[in-house]
CSV table of C-alpha atoms in Angstrom, one decimal:
chain,number,residue,atom,x,y,z
D,1,MET,CA,-22.3,6.1,5.1
D,2,SER,CA,-20.4,6.1,1.5
D,3,GLU,CA,-21.3,4.1,-1.3
D,4,ARG,CA,-18.0,2.0,-0.7
D,5,ALA,CA,-19.2,1.0,2.6
D,6,VAL,CA,-21.4,-2.0,3.1
D,7,SER,CA,-23.3,-2.5,6.6
D,8,PHE,CA,-23.8,-6.2,7.7
D,9,ALA,CA,-25.1,-7.3,11.2
D,10,GLY,CA,-24.2,-3.9,12.5
D,11,HIS,CA,-20.9,-3.7,11.4
D,12,ILE,CA,-19.8,-1.6,8.4
D,13,PHE,CA,-17.1,-2.6,6.1
D,14,LEU,CA,-15.2,-1.1,3.1
D,15,ALA,CA,-16.0,-2.5,-0.2
D,16,ASN,CA,-13.1,-1.4,-1.9
D,17,PRO,CA,-10.6,0.9,-0.2
D,18,PRO,CA,-8.8,3.4,-2.3
D,19,PRO,CA,-5.2,2.3,-3.1
D,20,SER,CA,-2.4,4.0,-2.0
D,21,ASP,CA,0.0,6.2,-4.4
D,22,TRP,CA,3.0,4.0,-2.9
D,23,GLU,CA,3.8,0.6,-4.0
D,24,CYS,CA,6.7,-1.9,-2.5
D,25,GLN,CA,8.4,-4.1,-5.1
D,26,LEU,CA,8.9,-7.1,-3.4
D,27,ILE,CA,10.8,-9.8,-5.6
D,28,GLY,CA,11.5,-10.5,-9.5
D,29,GLY,CA,12.5,-7.2,-11.0
D,30,PRO,CA,10.0,-4.4,-12.6
D,31,HIS,CA,7.7,-7.0,-13.6
D,32,GLY,CA,8.1,-9.2,-10.2
D,33,VAL,CA,5.4,-8.9,-7.3
D,34,VAL,CA,4.1,-5.5,-6.7
D,35,PHE,CA,2.2,-5.0,-3.3
D,36,ARG,CA,0.2,-1.5,-2.9
D,37,PRO,CA,-1.6,-0.8,0.3
D,38,ALA,CA,-4.5,0.9,1.1
D,39,LYS,CA,-4.6,4.7,1.2
D,40,GLY,CA,-3.2,5.9,4.7
D,41,CYS,CA,-1.6,2.5,5.6
D,42,GLU,CA,1.6,2.8,4.0
D,43,PRO,CA,4.8,2.9,6.1
D,44,ASN,CA,6.8,5.9,7.1
D,45,ALA,CA,10.1,7.2,5.7
D,46,PHE,CA,12.1,5.6,8.5
D,47,HIS,CA,10.3,1.8,7.9
D,48,ARG,CA,10.7,2.4,4.4
D,49,LEU,CA,14.5,2.6,4.7
D,50,MET,CA,14.7,-0.4,7.1
D,51,GLN,CA,13.1,-2.5,5.0
D,52,ARG,CA,15.3,-1.7,2.2
D,53,LEU,CA,18.4,-2.1,3.9
D,54,ALA,CA,17.5,-5.1,5.8
D,55,PHE,CA,15.3,-7.1,3.1
D,56,GLY,CA,15.9,-5.6,-0.1
D,57,ILE,CA,12.3,-4.1,-0.4
D,58,LYS,CA,11.9,-1.2,-2.7
D,59,TRP,CA,9.1,1.5,-2.2
D,60,ARG,CA,8.1,3.9,-4.8
D,61,ARG,CA,5.7,6.6,-5.3
D,62,ASN,CA,3.6,6.4,-8.1
D,63,PRO,CA,0.9,9.0,-8.4
D,64,ILE,CA,-2.8,6.9,-9.5
D,65,SER,CA,-3.9,8.5,-12.6
């Protein structure tokens, strides 16, 4: 078990999953609402394109420093 995992009543929970290097610009321009999923939970290229075409949601890749 890693240092980020917490065991409780036989279940293992991640205390703080690492963030993805993808972020989603939902609303409000460059300083609006930004969502960053957990690493490995970001959508693939097709879903990112469909979200942009249908809803105007912009995904961008920002390497975490």
